[in-house]
CSV table of C-alpha atoms in Angstrom, one decimal:
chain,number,residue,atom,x,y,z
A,30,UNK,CA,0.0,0.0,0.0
A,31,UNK,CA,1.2,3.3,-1.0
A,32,UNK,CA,1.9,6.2,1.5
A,33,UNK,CA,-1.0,8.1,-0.4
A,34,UNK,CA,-3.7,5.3,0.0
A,35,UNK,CA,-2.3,4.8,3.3
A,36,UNK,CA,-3.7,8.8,4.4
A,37,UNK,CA,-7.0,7.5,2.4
A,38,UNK,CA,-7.6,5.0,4.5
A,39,UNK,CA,-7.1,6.7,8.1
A,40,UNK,CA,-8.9,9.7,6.7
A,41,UNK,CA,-12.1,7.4,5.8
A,42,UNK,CA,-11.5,5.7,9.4
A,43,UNK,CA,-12.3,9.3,11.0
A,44,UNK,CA,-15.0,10.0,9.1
A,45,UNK,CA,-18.6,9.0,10.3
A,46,UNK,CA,-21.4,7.0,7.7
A,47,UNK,CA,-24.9,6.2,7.7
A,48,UNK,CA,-24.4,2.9,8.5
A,49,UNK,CA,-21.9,3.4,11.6
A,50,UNK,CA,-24.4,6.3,13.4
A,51,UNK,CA,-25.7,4.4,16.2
A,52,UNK,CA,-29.7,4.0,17.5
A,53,UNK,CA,-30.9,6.7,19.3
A,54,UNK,CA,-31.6,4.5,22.1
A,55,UNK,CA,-27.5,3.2,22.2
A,56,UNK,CA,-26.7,7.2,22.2
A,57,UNK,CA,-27.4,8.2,25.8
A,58,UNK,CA,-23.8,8.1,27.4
A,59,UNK,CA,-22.3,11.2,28.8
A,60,UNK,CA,-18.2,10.2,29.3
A,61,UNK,CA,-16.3,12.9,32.1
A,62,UNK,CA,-13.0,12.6,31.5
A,63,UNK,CA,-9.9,14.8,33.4
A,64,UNK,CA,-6.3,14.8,33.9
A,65,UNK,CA,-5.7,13.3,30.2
A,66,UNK,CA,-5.1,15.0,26.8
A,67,UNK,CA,-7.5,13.7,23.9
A,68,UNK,CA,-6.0,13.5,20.5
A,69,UNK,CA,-7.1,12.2,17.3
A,70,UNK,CA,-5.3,9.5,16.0
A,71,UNK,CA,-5.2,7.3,12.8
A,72,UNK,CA,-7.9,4.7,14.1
A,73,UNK,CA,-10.0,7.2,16.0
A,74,UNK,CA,-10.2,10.0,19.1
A,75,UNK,CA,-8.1,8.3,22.1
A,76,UNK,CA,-7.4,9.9,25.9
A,77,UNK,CA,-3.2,9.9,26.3
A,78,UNK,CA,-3.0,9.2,29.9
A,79,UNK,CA,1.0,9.3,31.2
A,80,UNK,CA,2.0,6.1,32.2
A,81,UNK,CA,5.3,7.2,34.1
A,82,UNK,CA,9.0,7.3,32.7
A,83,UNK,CA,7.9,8.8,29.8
A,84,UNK,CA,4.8,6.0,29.0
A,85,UNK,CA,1.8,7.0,27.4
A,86,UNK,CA,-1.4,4.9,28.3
A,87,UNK,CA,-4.0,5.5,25.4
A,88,UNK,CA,-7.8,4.7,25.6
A,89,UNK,CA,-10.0,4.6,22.9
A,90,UNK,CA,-12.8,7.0,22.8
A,91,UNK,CA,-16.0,5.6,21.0
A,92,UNK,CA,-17.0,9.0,19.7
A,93,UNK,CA,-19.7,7.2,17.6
A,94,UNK,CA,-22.2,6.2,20.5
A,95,UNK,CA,-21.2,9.4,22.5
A,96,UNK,CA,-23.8,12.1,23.4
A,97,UNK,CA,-21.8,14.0,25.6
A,98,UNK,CA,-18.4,14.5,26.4
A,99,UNK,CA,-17.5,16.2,29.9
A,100,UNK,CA,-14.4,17.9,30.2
A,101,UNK,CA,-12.7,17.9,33.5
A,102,UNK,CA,-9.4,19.8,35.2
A,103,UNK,CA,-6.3,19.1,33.7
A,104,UNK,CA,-7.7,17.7,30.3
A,105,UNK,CA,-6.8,19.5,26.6
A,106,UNK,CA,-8.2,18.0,23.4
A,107,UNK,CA,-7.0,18.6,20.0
A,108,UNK,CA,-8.1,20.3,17.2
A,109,UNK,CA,-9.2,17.5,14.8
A,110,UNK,CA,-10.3,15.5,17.9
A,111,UNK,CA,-12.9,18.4,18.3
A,112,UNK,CA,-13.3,18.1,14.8
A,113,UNK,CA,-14.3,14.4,15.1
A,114,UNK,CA,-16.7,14.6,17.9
A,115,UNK,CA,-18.9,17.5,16.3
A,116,UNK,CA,-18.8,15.4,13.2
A,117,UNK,CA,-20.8,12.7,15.2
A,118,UNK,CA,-23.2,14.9,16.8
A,119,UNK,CA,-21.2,15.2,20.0
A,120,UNK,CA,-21.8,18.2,23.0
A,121,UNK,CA,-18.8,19.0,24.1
A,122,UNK,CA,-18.7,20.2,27.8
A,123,UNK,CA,-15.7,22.2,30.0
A,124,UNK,CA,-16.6,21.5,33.4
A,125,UNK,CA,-15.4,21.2,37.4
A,126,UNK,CA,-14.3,18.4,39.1
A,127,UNK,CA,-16.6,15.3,38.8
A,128,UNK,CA,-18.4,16.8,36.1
A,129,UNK,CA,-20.0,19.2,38.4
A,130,UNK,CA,-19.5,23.3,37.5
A,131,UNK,CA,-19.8,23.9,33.7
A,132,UNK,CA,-17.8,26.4,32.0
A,133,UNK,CA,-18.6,26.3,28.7
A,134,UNK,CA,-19.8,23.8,25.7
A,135,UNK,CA,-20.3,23.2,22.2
A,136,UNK,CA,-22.9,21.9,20.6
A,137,UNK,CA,-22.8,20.5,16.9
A,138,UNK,CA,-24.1,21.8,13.9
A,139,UNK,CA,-26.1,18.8,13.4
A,140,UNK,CA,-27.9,18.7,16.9
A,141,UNK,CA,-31.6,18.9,16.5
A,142,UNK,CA,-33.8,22.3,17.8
A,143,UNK,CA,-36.4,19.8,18.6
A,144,UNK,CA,-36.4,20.6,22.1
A,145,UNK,CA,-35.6,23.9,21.8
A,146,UNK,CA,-38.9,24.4,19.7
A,147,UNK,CA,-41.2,22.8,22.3
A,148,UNK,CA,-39.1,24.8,25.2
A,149,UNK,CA,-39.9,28.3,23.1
A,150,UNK,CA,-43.2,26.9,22.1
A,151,UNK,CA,-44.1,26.6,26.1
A,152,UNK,CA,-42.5,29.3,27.4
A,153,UNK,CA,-44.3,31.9,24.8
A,154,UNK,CA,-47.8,30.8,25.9
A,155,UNK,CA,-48.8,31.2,29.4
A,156,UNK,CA,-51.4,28.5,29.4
A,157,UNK,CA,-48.4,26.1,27.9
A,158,UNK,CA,-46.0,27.8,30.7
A,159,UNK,CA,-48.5,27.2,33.5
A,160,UNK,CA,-48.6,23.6,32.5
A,161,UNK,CA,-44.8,22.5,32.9
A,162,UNK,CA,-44.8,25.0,35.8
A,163,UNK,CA,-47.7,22.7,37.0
A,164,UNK,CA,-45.6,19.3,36.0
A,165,UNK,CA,-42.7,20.8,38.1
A,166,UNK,CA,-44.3,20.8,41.3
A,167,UNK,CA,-45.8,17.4,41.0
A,168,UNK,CA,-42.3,16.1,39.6
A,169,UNK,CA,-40.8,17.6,42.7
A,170,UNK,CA,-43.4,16.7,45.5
A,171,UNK,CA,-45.3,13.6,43.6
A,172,UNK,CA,-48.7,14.7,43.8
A,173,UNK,CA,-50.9,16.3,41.4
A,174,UNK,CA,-52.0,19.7,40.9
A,175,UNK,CA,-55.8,20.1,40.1
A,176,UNK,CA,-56.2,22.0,36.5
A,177,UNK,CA,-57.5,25.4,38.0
A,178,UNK,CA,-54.8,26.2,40.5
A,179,UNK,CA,-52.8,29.4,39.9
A,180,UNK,CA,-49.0,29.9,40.4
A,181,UNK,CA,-49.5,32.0,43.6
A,182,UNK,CA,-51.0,28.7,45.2
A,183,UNK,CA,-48.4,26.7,43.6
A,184,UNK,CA,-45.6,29.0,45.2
A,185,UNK,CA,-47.8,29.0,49.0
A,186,UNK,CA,-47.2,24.7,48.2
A,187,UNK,CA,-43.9,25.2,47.6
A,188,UNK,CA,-43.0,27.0,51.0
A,189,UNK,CA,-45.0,24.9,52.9
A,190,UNK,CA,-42.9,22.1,51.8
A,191,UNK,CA,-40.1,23.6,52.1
A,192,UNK,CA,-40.8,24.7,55.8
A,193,UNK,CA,-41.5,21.2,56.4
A,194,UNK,CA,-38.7,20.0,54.7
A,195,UNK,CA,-35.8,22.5,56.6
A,196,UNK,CA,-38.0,21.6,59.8
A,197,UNK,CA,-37.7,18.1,59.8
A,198,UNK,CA,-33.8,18.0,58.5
A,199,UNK,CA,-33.4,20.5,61.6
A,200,UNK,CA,-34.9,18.2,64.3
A,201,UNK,CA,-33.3,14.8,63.0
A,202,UNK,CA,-29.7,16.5,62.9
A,203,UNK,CA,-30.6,18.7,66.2
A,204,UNK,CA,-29.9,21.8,64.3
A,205,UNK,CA,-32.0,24.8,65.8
A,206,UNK,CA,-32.9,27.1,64.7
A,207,UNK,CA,-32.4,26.8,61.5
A,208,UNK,CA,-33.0,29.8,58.3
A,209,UNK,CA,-31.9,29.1,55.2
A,210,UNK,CA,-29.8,32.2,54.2
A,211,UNK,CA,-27.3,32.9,51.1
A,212,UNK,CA,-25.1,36.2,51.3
A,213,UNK,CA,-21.9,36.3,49.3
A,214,UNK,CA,-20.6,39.3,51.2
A,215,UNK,CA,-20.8,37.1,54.6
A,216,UNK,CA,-19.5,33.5,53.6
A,217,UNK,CA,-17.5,33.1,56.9
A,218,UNK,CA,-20.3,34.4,58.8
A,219,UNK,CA,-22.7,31.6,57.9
A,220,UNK,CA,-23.3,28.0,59.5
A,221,UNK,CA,-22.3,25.3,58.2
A,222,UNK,CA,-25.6,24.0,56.6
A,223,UNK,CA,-26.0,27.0,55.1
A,224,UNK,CA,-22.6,27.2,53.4
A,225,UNK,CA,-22.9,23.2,52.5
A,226,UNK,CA,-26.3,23.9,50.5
A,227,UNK,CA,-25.1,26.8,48.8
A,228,UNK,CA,-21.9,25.4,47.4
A,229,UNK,CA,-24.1,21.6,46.4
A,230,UNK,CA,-26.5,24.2,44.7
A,231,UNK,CA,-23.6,25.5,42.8
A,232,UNK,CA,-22.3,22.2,42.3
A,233,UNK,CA,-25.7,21.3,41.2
A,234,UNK,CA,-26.5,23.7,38.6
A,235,UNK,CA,-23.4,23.2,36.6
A,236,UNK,CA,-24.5,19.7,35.6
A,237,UNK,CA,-28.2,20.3,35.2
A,238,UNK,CA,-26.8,22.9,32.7
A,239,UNK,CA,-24.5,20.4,30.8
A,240,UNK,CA,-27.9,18.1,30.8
A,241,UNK,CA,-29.4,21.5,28.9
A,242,UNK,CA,-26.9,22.0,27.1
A,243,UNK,CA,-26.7,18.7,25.8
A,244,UNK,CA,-30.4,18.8,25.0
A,245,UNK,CA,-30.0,21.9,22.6
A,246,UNK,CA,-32.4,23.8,25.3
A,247,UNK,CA,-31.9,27.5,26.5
A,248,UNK,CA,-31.0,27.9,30.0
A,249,UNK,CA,-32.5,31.4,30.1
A,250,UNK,CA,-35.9,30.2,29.2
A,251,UNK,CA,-37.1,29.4,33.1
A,252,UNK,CA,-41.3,28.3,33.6
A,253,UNK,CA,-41.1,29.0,37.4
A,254,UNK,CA,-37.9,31.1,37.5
A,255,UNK,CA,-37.3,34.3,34.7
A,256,UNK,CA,-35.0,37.4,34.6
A,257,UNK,CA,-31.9,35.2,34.3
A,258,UNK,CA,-29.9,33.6,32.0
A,259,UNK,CA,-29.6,30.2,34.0
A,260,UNK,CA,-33.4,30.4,35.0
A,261,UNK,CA,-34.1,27.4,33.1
A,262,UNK,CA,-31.1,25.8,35.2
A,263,UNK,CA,-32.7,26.8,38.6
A,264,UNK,CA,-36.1,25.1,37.4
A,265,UNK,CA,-34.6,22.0,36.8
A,266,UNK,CA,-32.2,22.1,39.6
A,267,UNK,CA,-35.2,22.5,42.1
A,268,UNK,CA,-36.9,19.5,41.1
A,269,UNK,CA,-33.8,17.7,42.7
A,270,UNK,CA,-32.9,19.3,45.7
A,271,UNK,CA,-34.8,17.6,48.4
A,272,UNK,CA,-33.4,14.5,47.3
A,273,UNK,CA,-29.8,15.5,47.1
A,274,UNK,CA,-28.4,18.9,48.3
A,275,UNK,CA,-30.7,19.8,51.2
A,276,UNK,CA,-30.4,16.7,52.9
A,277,UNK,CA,-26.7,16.4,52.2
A,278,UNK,CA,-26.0,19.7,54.1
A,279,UNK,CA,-27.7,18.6,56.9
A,280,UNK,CA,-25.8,16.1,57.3
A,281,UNK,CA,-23.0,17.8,57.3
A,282,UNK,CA,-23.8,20.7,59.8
A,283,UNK,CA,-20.7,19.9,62.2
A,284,UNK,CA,-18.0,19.6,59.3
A,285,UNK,CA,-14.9,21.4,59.4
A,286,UNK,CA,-14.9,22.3,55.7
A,287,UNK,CA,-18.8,21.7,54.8
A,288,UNK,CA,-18.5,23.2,51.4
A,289,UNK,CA,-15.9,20.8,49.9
A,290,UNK,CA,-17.3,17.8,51.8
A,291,UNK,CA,-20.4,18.9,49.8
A,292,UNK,CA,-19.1,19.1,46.3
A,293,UNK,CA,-17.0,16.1,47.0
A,294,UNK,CA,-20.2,13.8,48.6
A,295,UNK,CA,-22.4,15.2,45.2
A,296,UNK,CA,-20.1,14.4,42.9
A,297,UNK,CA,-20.6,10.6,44.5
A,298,UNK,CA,-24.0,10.5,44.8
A,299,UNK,CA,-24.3,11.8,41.0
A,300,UNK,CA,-22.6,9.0,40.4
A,301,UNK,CA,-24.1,6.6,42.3
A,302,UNK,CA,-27.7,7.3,41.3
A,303,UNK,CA,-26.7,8.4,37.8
A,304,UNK,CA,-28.6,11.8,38.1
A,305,UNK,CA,-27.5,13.2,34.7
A,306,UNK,CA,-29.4,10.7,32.3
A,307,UNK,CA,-32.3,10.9,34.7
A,308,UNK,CA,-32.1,14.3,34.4
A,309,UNK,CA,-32.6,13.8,30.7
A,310,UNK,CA,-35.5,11.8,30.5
A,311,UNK,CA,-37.2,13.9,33.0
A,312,UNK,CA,-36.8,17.8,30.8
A,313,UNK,CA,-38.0,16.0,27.9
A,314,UNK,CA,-41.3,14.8,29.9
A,315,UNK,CA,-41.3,17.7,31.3
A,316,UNK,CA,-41.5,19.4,27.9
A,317,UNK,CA,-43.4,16.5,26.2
A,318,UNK,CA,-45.5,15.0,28.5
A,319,UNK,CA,-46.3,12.6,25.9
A,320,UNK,CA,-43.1,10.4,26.3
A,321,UNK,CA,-44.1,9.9,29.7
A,322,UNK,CA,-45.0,6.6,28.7
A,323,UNK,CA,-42.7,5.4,26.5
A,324,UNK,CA,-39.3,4.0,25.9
A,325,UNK,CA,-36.3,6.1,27.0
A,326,UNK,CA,-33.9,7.4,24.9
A,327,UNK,CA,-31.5,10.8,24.5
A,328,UNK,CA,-34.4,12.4,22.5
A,329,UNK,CA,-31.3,13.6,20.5
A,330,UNK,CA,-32.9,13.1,17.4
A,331,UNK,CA,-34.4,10.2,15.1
A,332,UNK,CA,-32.1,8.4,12.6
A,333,UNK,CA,-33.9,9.4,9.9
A,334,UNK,CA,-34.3,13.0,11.1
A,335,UNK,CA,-30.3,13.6,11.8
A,336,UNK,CA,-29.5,14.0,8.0
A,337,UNK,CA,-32.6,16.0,7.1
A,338,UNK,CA,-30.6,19.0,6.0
A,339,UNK,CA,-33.2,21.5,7.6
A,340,UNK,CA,-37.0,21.6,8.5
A,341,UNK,CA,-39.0,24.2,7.0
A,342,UNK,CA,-41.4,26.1,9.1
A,343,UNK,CA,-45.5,25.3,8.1
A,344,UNK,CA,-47.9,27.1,10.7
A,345,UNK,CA,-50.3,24.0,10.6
A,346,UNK,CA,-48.2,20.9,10.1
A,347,UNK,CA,-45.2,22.4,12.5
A,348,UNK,CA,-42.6,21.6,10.1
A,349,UNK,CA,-41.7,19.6,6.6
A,350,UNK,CA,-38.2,18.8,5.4
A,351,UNK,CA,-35.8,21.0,3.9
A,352,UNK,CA,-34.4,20.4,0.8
A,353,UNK,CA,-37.4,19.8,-1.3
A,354,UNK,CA,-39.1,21.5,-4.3
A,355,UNK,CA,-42.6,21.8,-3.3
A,356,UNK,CA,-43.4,23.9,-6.9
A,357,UNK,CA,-46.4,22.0,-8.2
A,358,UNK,CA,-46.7,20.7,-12.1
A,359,UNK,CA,-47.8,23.9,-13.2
A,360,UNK,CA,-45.9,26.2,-11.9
């Protein structure tokens, strides 16, 4: 084989067909990786890990069947790496430690607005908004919210809970009296409950925006929260609080250094539970109530719909495929 078909051949390896584009259903797997450099090689993307005296440990990437790539401290990727993964439809995400933190992210060309458009679509109309808002509460707190009920009342139900909530943390851990309080200017002057929920919350919203992210969704675009460009991030990140943050920094009301010792225990229970594709799953029901019921998958996009070059907008049919010449016979 020639040096020239030799540079065919490992260019055709890096380049992504129809028939290698996985199922939807095989395409929800979000990788973290940190402490590595990713590089593109002749047979694919690999991690270079250093293996000591001058050893380099390589690890293939399967860019193919990756939704999401996370990013962590100490990692640099090259150029045609990056290349590669937004070629398969791969968000690329800079984040902290653990995956939690996001700093930044990329999403391919080729990602659908599918979810985007019903996000807009909801958020413009205030009977549309009032539903997800609705959805939220009974995601959250797993009882359902008659038709007719307003968002003051669904705010009243929100404190209550949380009163109860913080109430019953308090007496279990002996911690009274206990008022959730957040002031930047004051760190040092805070308890240790306090300063454990805000840093999880951080911690918190920095994945719930590489889940966004990820989905092609705008974190601005909030249903219970507005003003802010994370206020979609706060909405989602409240669905999962009383489950994870609050009770974690309770727990840790008599640690020395409560704010690590809560980034460091979410990062585990992320992990352990596998939050993130959860996460997923629950914006698009929350978006489209109408998956509720059926299989899951990344809702990335359909096979066939990934190579549609672009939808067209039609005010009664939603949308019909790009790249067609609707002009009739006789025109």
């Amino acid at each position: 084989m020639t040096a020239t078909s030799e540079a065919r051949a490992s260019k055709a390896l890096a380049r992504p067909t129809l028939a290698m584009l996985p199922k939807v259903s095989d395409n929800l797997s979000f990788l973290y990786a940190d402490i590595c450099r990713i590089v593109q090689t002749d047979t694919g993307v690999c991690a270079e890990v250093a293996a000591g005296a001058g050893n380099v440990h390589r690890v293939q990437i399967p860019t193919a069947s990756l939704a999401c790539l996370l990013l962590g401290p100490g990692t640099s990727i090259s150029s045609p790496a990056m290349a590669t993964f937004m070629r398969h439809g791969t968000t690329v995400v800079c984040c902290g430690s653990g995956g939690i933190l996001h700093y930044g992210s990329m999403v391919p060309e080729s990602r659908t607005t599918a979810w985007l458009d019903r996000q807009v679509r909801a958020y413009a109309d205030d009977k549309a908004r009032m539903a997800v808002a609705r959805r939220m509460y009974e995601m959250r707190f797993g009882e359902e919210v008659e038709e007719g009920v307003g968002i003051e009342r669904l705010r009243a139900l929100e404190g209550q809970r949380m009163k109860a909530l913080y109430r019953g943390l308090a007496n279990k851990h002996r911690v009274k009296p206990f008022k959730r309080s957040y002031d930047p200017a004051d760190w040092d002057g805070q308890n240790p409950v306090n300063k454990a929920l805000s840093a999880g919350n951080a911690a918190l919203y920095g994945v719930v925006y590489s889940v966004i992210a990820h989905l092609g969704c705008s974190p601005a675009l909030g249903f219970v929260h507005a003003g802010k460009q994370r206020s979609f991030v706060y909405d989602i990140a409240d669905l999962y609080k009383a489950q994870t943050t609050i009770p974690l920094a309770f727990s840790l009301h008599d640690a020395e250094n409560p704010e690590g010792r809560a980034r460091t225990r979410l990062r585990t229970d992320l992990r352990l539970y596998k939050m993130i594709p959860r996460m997923v799953r629950e914006i698009q029901v929350l978006l489209d109530p109408s998956l509720e019921d059926e299989d899951e998958d990344d809702g990335s996009e359909t096979t066939s719909s990934r190579w549609r070059v672009v939808d067209l907008w039609d005010p009664t049919s939603g949308a019909v495929s790009g790249g067609v010449n609707y002009a009739g016979k006789g025109d």
